[in-house]
């Protein structure tokens, strides 16, 4: 079967966004309050250097990684191809992502026992949790659940998007953009808004909020945004810099070195559906759409195809690499923190790419790495 024509900028986006995910997780090793290497309920910044570089790498550079993956998936999948039924769509999408997801959830629940990073009791607790949520050492797989949700809603929303005018989609996007202020309103105005209370979490604009907004935004950009390349580049740069600068600043402003801080207070504006991250994501995606050419370089296409498997496995590599470089001292790692964070991400990226490539040569590898 002939492979469908690839979208060049989408391959570049996957390759870069995958690295950004690893940059985010590398940064967590320099503000987590415990030795796990991951951000937990409490955080502590060892010094001003860590405060600045985590804000830069995690907040400014990489915070758009998750919504970029969401928006590129929607860009390629919405609307559904003519004649494709809901069940056909579900079969194709879920057979690609669910078997690898559960395979790696099992690995993260069992393998760490081999090197003493997990007790038998914790492993059994994780296995019991498997049908309901990600496990203790697979926190990065939280992303799979909203992705599944988007796949579930695509056949429902696709017929509307096929018929909706640009103006009608903009109305929805205005409501979605407004909904991104909810995290700020929760923090600074009231913990309960527009019908929220202990017996009802579904707010007035619940169904126009969340990652479904990025789905509609992707469709709008693809079918209704007729800006030329120069205009996309200019507006993309402005939006990305404005949104990313606020995202980085919000962490730097909240972070006080030497003080134990509740992580939600430190990451108060790092939610993926906040105005600043939405602005930066819109800008970044516009910039990616400016990439032109008949096809991407072979290495980019190859890594793009491997990116899902790389994402699934990367924490197996990142944790020991980070532990070695941090060397038990966030304030004084083996190399300065400005170099330590990207080095952890680069080494993790290379190890994940090489391992996923080798696994791709096995028969039936699609059930393991997608």
Short mmCIF file of C-alpha atoms in Angstrom, two decimals:
data_model
loop_
_atom_site.label_atom_id
_atom_site.label_comp_id
_atom_site.label_asym_id
_atom_site.label_seq_id
_atom_site.Cartn_x
_atom_site.Cartn_y
_atom_site.Cartn_z
CA UNK A 1 0.00 0.00 0.00
CA UNK A 2 1.35 3.38 -0.98
CA UNK A 3 2.11 5.61 2.00
CA UNK A 4 -0.03 8.77 2.06
CA UNK A 5 1.74 12.03 1.26
CA UNK A 6 3.38 13.41 4.37
CA UNK A 7 2.88 16.95 5.63
CA UNK A 8 6.39 18.35 5.83
CA UNK A 9 5.90 20.81 8.67
CA UNK A 10 4.06 18.14 10.72
CA UNK A 11 7.16 15.92 10.63
CA UNK A 12 9.34 18.80 11.79
CA UNK A 13 6.84 19.65 14.52
CA UNK A 14 6.77 16.10 15.91
CA UNK A 15 10.56 15.87 15.95
CA UNK A 16 10.99 19.19 17.77
CA UNK A 17 8.00 18.88 20.11
CA UNK A 18 9.21 15.43 21.18
CA UNK A 19 12.50 16.99 22.22
CA UNK A 20 10.62 19.76 24.03
CA UNK A 21 8.80 17.13 26.11
CA UNK A 22 12.16 15.77 27.23
CA UNK A 23 13.42 19.28 27.94
CA UNK A 24 10.42 19.79 30.24
CA UNK A 25 11.13 16.60 32.15
CA UNK A 26 14.85 17.33 32.31
CA UNK A 27 14.03 20.70 33.89
CA UNK A 28 11.93 19.06 36.61
CA UNK A 29 15.10 17.65 38.11
CA UNK A 30 16.07 21.17 39.15
CA UNK A 31 13.00 22.21 41.10
CA UNK A 32 11.48 19.02 42.49
CA UNK A 33 11.55 18.92 46.28
CA UNK A 34 12.39 15.22 46.43
CA UNK A 35 14.93 12.95 44.77
CA UNK A 36 12.50 11.41 42.27
CA UNK A 37 13.54 13.78 39.49
CA UNK A 38 9.93 14.71 38.81
CA UNK A 39 7.82 17.62 39.92
CA UNK A 40 5.59 16.50 42.80
CA UNK A 41 3.23 18.25 45.20
CA UNK A 42 6.03 20.46 46.54
CA UNK A 43 8.94 22.16 44.85
CA UNK A 44 12.11 23.93 45.92
CA UNK A 45 14.53 25.98 43.86
CA UNK A 46 18.09 25.65 45.09
CA UNK A 47 19.34 29.01 43.81
CA UNK A 48 18.76 31.88 41.38
CA UNK A 49 20.45 30.00 38.55
CA UNK A 50 17.99 27.12 38.79
CA UNK A 51 15.12 29.59 39.06
CA UNK A 52 16.08 31.32 35.82
CA UNK A 53 17.04 28.31 33.72
CA UNK A 54 14.03 26.20 34.66
CA UNK A 55 11.78 29.17 33.85
CA UNK A 56 13.61 29.53 30.52
CA UNK A 57 13.83 25.93 29.33
CA UNK A 58 10.59 24.59 30.80
CA UNK A 59 8.40 27.69 30.71
CA UNK A 60 9.63 29.81 27.80
CA UNK A 61 11.05 27.24 25.38
CA UNK A 62 9.03 24.07 25.90
CA UNK A 63 5.68 24.69 27.59
CA UNK A 64 3.84 24.50 24.24
CA UNK A 65 4.93 20.90 23.57
CA UNK A 66 1.69 19.18 24.63
CA UNK A 67 -0.79 21.48 22.86
CA UNK A 68 1.42 21.35 19.77
CA UNK A 69 1.00 17.58 19.66
CA UNK A 70 -2.74 18.00 20.16
CA UNK A 71 -3.08 20.61 17.44
CA UNK A 72 -1.01 18.74 14.86
CA UNK A 73 -3.03 15.56 15.46
CA UNK A 74 -6.25 17.49 14.91
CA UNK A 75 -4.79 19.27 11.87
CA UNK A 76 -4.13 15.92 10.20
CA UNK A 77 -7.28 14.06 11.30
CA UNK A 78 -10.10 16.63 11.20
CA UNK A 79 -12.39 16.46 9.37
CA UNK A 80 -12.52 12.71 8.93
CA UNK A 81 -12.03 11.36 5.44
CA UNK A 82 -15.24 10.95 3.42
CA UNK A 83 -16.88 7.59 3.95
CA UNK A 84 -15.03 6.75 7.16
CA UNK A 85 -17.42 5.66 9.89
CA UNK A 86 -17.03 6.31 13.60
CA UNK A 87 -16.13 2.67 14.28
CA UNK A 88 -13.58 2.62 11.46
CA UNK A 89 -11.96 5.77 12.81
CA UNK A 90 -11.84 4.36 16.36
CA UNK A 91 -10.42 1.05 15.17
CA UNK A 92 -7.61 2.69 13.25
CA UNK A 93 -6.64 5.28 15.88
CA UNK A 94 -7.01 3.17 19.00
CA UNK A 95 -5.27 0.07 17.67
CA UNK A 96 -2.30 2.34 17.06
CA UNK A 97 -2.06 3.98 20.49
CA UNK A 98 -3.73 1.72 23.08
CA UNK A 99 -1.59 -1.46 22.85
CA UNK A 100 1.72 0.49 23.15
CA UNK A 101 0.26 2.62 25.93
CA UNK A 102 -0.75 -0.37 28.06
CA UNK A 103 2.47 -2.21 27.24
CA UNK A 104 4.53 0.67 28.63
CA UNK A 105 2.23 1.13 31.61
CA UNK A 106 3.01 -2.48 32.46
CA UNK A 107 6.73 -1.89 31.97
CA UNK A 108 6.70 1.17 34.24
CA UNK A 109 4.84 -0.91 36.84
CA UNK A 110 7.27 -3.84 36.77
CA UNK A 111 10.73 -3.02 35.40
CA UNK A 112 11.80 -0.51 38.09
CA UNK A 113 11.81 -3.40 40.59
CA UNK A 114 14.78 -4.83 38.69
CA UNK A 115 17.07 -1.97 39.78
CA UNK A 116 15.49 -1.30 43.15
CA UNK A 117 13.54 1.82 42.20
CA UNK A 118 10.21 0.25 43.16
CA UNK A 119 9.00 -2.11 45.87
CA UNK A 120 6.80 -5.12 45.24
CA UNK A 121 4.02 -3.41 47.19
CA UNK A 122 4.17 -0.34 44.96
CA UNK A 123 4.26 -2.50 41.86
CA UNK A 124 1.12 -4.36 42.93
CA UNK A 125 -0.61 -1.07 43.74
CA UNK A 126 0.30 0.24 40.28
CA UNK A 127 -1.00 -2.88 38.58
CA UNK A 128 -4.34 -2.49 40.37
CA UNK A 129 -4.49 1.11 39.14
CA UNK A 130 -3.79 0.22 35.51
CA UNK A 131 -7.40 0.12 34.27
CA UNK A 132 -8.11 3.52 35.78
CA UNK A 133 -5.10 5.82 35.45
CA UNK A 134 -1.40 6.17 34.76
CA UNK A 135 0.91 4.61 37.34
CA UNK A 136 3.39 6.08 39.81
CA UNK A 137 6.43 6.03 37.52
CA UNK A 138 4.55 6.79 34.31
CA UNK A 139 3.34 10.29 35.11
CA UNK A 140 4.17 11.48 31.61
CA UNK A 141 1.50 9.14 30.23
CA UNK A 142 -1.20 11.46 31.58
CA UNK A 143 -1.14 12.91 28.06
CA UNK A 144 -2.64 9.74 26.61
CA UNK A 145 -5.98 10.22 28.34
CA UNK A 146 -6.87 13.64 26.86
CA UNK A 147 -5.54 12.37 23.51
CA UNK A 148 -7.96 9.44 23.75
CA UNK A 149 -10.70 11.92 24.60
CA UNK A 150 -9.93 13.94 21.46
CA UNK A 151 -10.06 10.80 19.34
CA UNK A 152 -13.44 9.95 20.88
CA UNK A 153 -14.90 13.37 20.07
CA UNK A 154 -13.49 13.77 16.54
CA UNK A 155 -16.26 11.74 14.83
CA UNK A 156 -18.84 13.77 16.77
CA UNK A 157 -17.44 17.22 16.02
CA UNK A 158 -16.15 16.49 12.51
CA UNK A 159 -19.55 16.80 10.75
CA UNK A 160 -20.09 20.24 12.30
CA UNK A 161 -16.63 21.43 11.26
CA UNK A 162 -17.27 20.31 7.69
CA UNK A 163 -20.34 22.55 7.52
CA UNK A 164 -19.34 25.42 9.83
CA UNK A 165 -18.38 28.78 8.37
CA UNK A 166 -15.21 30.58 9.41
CA UNK A 167 -17.33 32.98 11.46
CA UNK A 168 -19.07 30.14 13.31
CA UNK A 169 -15.75 28.53 14.16
CA UNK A 170 -14.41 31.87 15.38
CA UNK A 171 -17.37 32.18 17.76
CA UNK A 172 -16.47 28.83 19.29
CA UNK A 173 -12.80 29.82 19.46
CA UNK A 174 -13.65 33.08 21.24
CA UNK A 175 -15.50 31.09 23.91
CA UNK A 176 -12.58 28.64 24.14
CA UNK A 177 -10.10 31.51 24.49
CA UNK A 178 -12.24 32.97 27.27
CA UNK A 179 -12.32 29.58 29.01
CA UNK A 180 -8.52 29.60 29.26
CA UNK A 181 -8.85 32.34 31.88
CA UNK A 182 -10.66 29.94 34.22
CA UNK A 183 -7.45 28.73 35.95
CA UNK A 184 -6.60 32.36 36.76
CA UNK A 185 -10.16 33.10 37.91
CA UNK A 186 -10.07 30.03 40.13
CA UNK A 187 -6.86 31.24 41.71
CA UNK A 188 -7.52 34.96 42.02
CA UNK A 189 -11.34 35.32 42.13
CA UNK A 190 -13.21 32.22 43.28
CA UNK A 191 -12.54 28.47 43.44
CA UNK A 192 -16.05 27.92 42.10
CA UNK A 193 -17.37 29.58 38.94
CA UNK A 194 -20.58 29.53 36.91
CA UNK A 195 -22.36 26.61 38.52
CA UNK A 196 -19.36 24.88 40.06
CA UNK A 197 -19.92 23.44 43.52
CA UNK A 198 -19.07 20.27 45.35
CA UNK A 199 -21.86 18.37 43.55
CA UNK A 200 -21.23 19.84 40.06
CA UNK A 201 -17.87 20.30 38.35
CA UNK A 202 -19.38 21.00 34.92
CA UNK A 203 -19.24 24.77 34.54
CA UNK A 204 -21.18 27.00 32.18
CA UNK A 205 -18.55 26.72 29.44
CA UNK A 206 -17.23 23.25 30.28
CA UNK A 207 -18.04 21.85 26.84
CA UNK A 208 -16.24 24.67 25.02
CA UNK A 209 -13.07 24.39 27.11
CA UNK A 210 -10.06 22.12 27.29
CA UNK A 211 -8.12 20.52 24.47
CA UNK A 212 -11.14 20.41 22.16
CA UNK A 213 -10.42 24.11 21.61
CA UNK A 214 -7.07 23.20 20.05
CA UNK A 215 -8.89 20.73 17.81
CA UNK A 216 -11.15 23.47 16.43
CA UNK A 217 -8.20 25.88 16.21
CA UNK A 218 -6.30 23.36 14.07
CA UNK A 219 -9.24 23.04 11.69
CA UNK A 220 -9.66 26.81 11.50
CA UNK A 221 -5.98 27.34 10.67
CA UNK A 222 -6.06 24.64 8.01
CA UNK A 223 -9.25 25.65 6.22
CA UNK A 224 -9.98 29.29 7.02
CA UNK A 225 -6.72 31.09 7.80
CA UNK A 226 -5.54 32.44 4.45
CA UNK A 227 -2.56 34.47 5.66
CA UNK A 228 0.51 34.35 3.47
CA UNK A 229 3.80 32.94 4.73
CA UNK A 230 5.24 36.32 5.69
CA UNK A 231 2.18 37.26 7.76
CA UNK A 232 2.14 33.84 9.47
CA UNK A 233 5.80 34.17 10.34
CA UNK A 234 5.45 37.69 11.73
CA UNK A 235 2.33 37.02 13.79
CA UNK A 236 3.72 33.64 14.83
CA UNK A 237 6.91 35.18 16.22
CA UNK A 238 5.02 37.90 18.09
CA UNK A 239 2.47 35.50 19.60
CA UNK A 240 5.05 32.91 20.57
CA UNK A 241 7.40 35.41 22.21
CA UNK A 242 4.57 37.17 24.06
CA UNK A 243 2.97 33.96 25.36
CA UNK A 244 6.23 32.20 26.12
CA UNK A 245 7.72 35.22 27.89
CA UNK A 246 4.73 35.43 30.23
CA UNK A 247 4.86 31.68 30.84
CA UNK A 248 8.52 31.80 31.78
CA UNK A 249 8.09 34.94 33.87
CA UNK A 250 5.16 33.47 35.83
CA UNK A 251 7.38 30.67 37.15
CA UNK A 252 10.35 32.95 37.82
CA UNK A 253 8.12 35.41 39.69
CA UNK A 254 6.58 32.72 41.93
CA UNK A 255 9.82 30.88 42.58
CA UNK A 256 11.76 31.96 45.67
CA UNK A 257 15.03 30.03 46.08
CA UNK A 258 15.37 28.08 49.29
CA UNK A 259 11.65 28.04 50.08
CA UNK A 260 9.38 25.01 49.95
CA UNK A 261 6.55 25.93 47.56
CA UNK A 262 3.42 24.03 46.60
CA UNK A 263 3.95 23.10 42.97
CA UNK A 264 0.57 24.46 41.76
CA UNK A 265 1.56 27.84 43.24
CA UNK A 266 4.88 27.73 41.40
CA UNK A 267 3.32 26.56 38.13
CA UNK A 268 0.29 28.84 38.48
CA UNK A 269 0.27 29.78 34.80
CA UNK A 270 1.77 26.67 33.24
CA UNK A 271 -1.53 24.94 32.46
CA UNK A 272 -1.82 23.93 28.82
CA UNK A 273 -5.19 25.68 28.56
CA UNK A 274 -4.19 29.09 29.88
CA UNK A 275 -4.18 32.31 27.82
CA UNK A 276 -0.40 32.57 27.68
CA UNK A 277 0.17 28.96 26.60
CA UNK A 278 -2.63 29.22 24.04
CA UNK A 279 -1.03 32.38 22.61
CA UNK A 280 2.43 30.79 22.48
CA UNK A 281 1.06 27.59 20.92
CA UNK A 282 -0.84 29.50 18.25
CA UNK A 283 2.33 31.40 17.42
CA UNK A 284 4.55 28.32 17.39
CA UNK A 285 2.14 26.39 15.18
CA UNK A 286 1.96 29.27 12.70
CA UNK A 287 5.75 29.25 12.54
CA UNK A 288 5.80 25.52 11.83
CA UNK A 289 3.29 25.98 9.00
CA UNK A 290 5.82 28.30 7.35
CA UNK A 291 8.13 25.33 6.74
CA UNK A 292 7.95 24.53 3.04
CA UNK A 293 9.38 21.91 0.74
CA UNK A 294 8.43 18.78 -1.15
CA UNK A 295 9.50 16.56 1.72
CA UNK A 296 11.43 16.70 4.98
CA UNK A 297 14.92 15.20 5.26
CA UNK A 298 14.92 11.42 5.67
CA UNK A 299 16.19 11.58 9.24
CA UNK A 300 13.39 13.98 10.20
CA UNK A 301 10.75 11.72 8.65
CA UNK A 302 12.24 8.68 10.40
CA UNK A 303 12.37 10.33 13.82
CA UNK A 304 8.86 11.69 13.30
CA UNK A 305 7.60 8.13 12.74
CA UNK A 306 9.46 7.00 15.87
CA UNK A 307 8.35 9.91 18.07
CA UNK A 308 5.42 8.13 19.72
CA UNK A 309 7.61 5.26 20.88
CA UNK A 310 10.28 7.73 21.99
CA UNK A 311 7.74 9.57 24.09
CA UNK A 312 6.47 6.36 25.69
CA UNK A 313 9.90 5.10 26.75
CA UNK A 314 11.92 8.24 27.39
CA UNK A 315 11.55 8.28 31.18
CA UNK A 316 13.45 4.99 31.39
CA UNK A 317 16.47 6.86 30.02
CA UNK A 318 15.91 10.32 31.41
CA UNK A 319 15.78 9.26 35.07
CA UNK A 320 19.26 7.62 35.25
CA UNK A 321 20.86 10.22 32.96
CA UNK A 322 19.50 13.03 35.12
CA UNK A 323 20.51 11.28 38.35
CA UNK A 324 24.08 11.00 37.06
CA UNK A 325 24.33 14.63 35.94
CA UNK A 326 22.53 16.12 38.96
CA UNK A 327 24.75 13.95 41.20
CA UNK A 328 22.48 14.43 44.20
CA UNK A 329 22.95 18.20 44.27
CA UNK A 330 20.54 20.44 42.34
CA UNK A 331 22.57 23.50 43.30
CA UNK A 332 25.84 22.11 41.94
CA UNK A 333 25.35 19.42 39.30
CA UNK A 334 28.32 17.96 37.41
CA UNK A 335 28.02 20.76 34.87
CA UNK A 336 26.29 24.17 35.19
CA UNK A 337 22.51 23.96 35.12
CA UNK A 338 22.25 26.02 31.90
CA UNK A 339 24.08 23.16 30.15
CA UNK A 340 22.81 20.29 32.32
CA UNK A 341 19.14 20.63 31.35
CA UNK A 342 19.62 20.51 27.56
CA UNK A 343 22.31 17.81 27.88
CA UNK A 344 19.94 15.55 29.83
CA UNK A 345 17.28 16.12 27.16
CA UNK A 346 19.70 15.52 24.25
CA UNK A 347 21.10 12.27 25.70
CA UNK A 348 17.59 11.05 26.49
CA UNK A 349 16.43 11.92 22.98
CA UNK A 350 19.30 10.03 21.35
CA UNK A 351 18.87 6.96 23.56
CA UNK A 352 15.12 6.90 22.97
CA UNK A 353 15.50 7.35 19.21
CA UNK A 354 18.10 4.57 18.94
CA UNK A 355 16.08 2.13 21.05
CA UNK A 356 12.82 2.87 19.26
CA UNK A 357 14.59 2.43 15.91
CA UNK A 358 15.90 -1.00 16.95
CA UNK A 359 12.49 -2.04 18.24
CA UNK A 360 10.91 -0.92 14.96
CA UNK A 361 12.85 -3.70 13.21
CA UNK A 362 11.07 -6.39 15.21
CA UNK A 363 8.05 -8.20 13.78
CA UNK A 364 4.87 -6.72 15.20
CA UNK A 365 6.69 -3.66 16.53
CA UNK A 366 3.59 -1.51 15.93
CA UNK A 367 2.01 -3.13 19.00
CA UNK A 368 4.95 -1.90 21.11
CA UNK A 369 5.88 1.52 19.75
CA UNK A 370 2.88 2.42 17.60
#
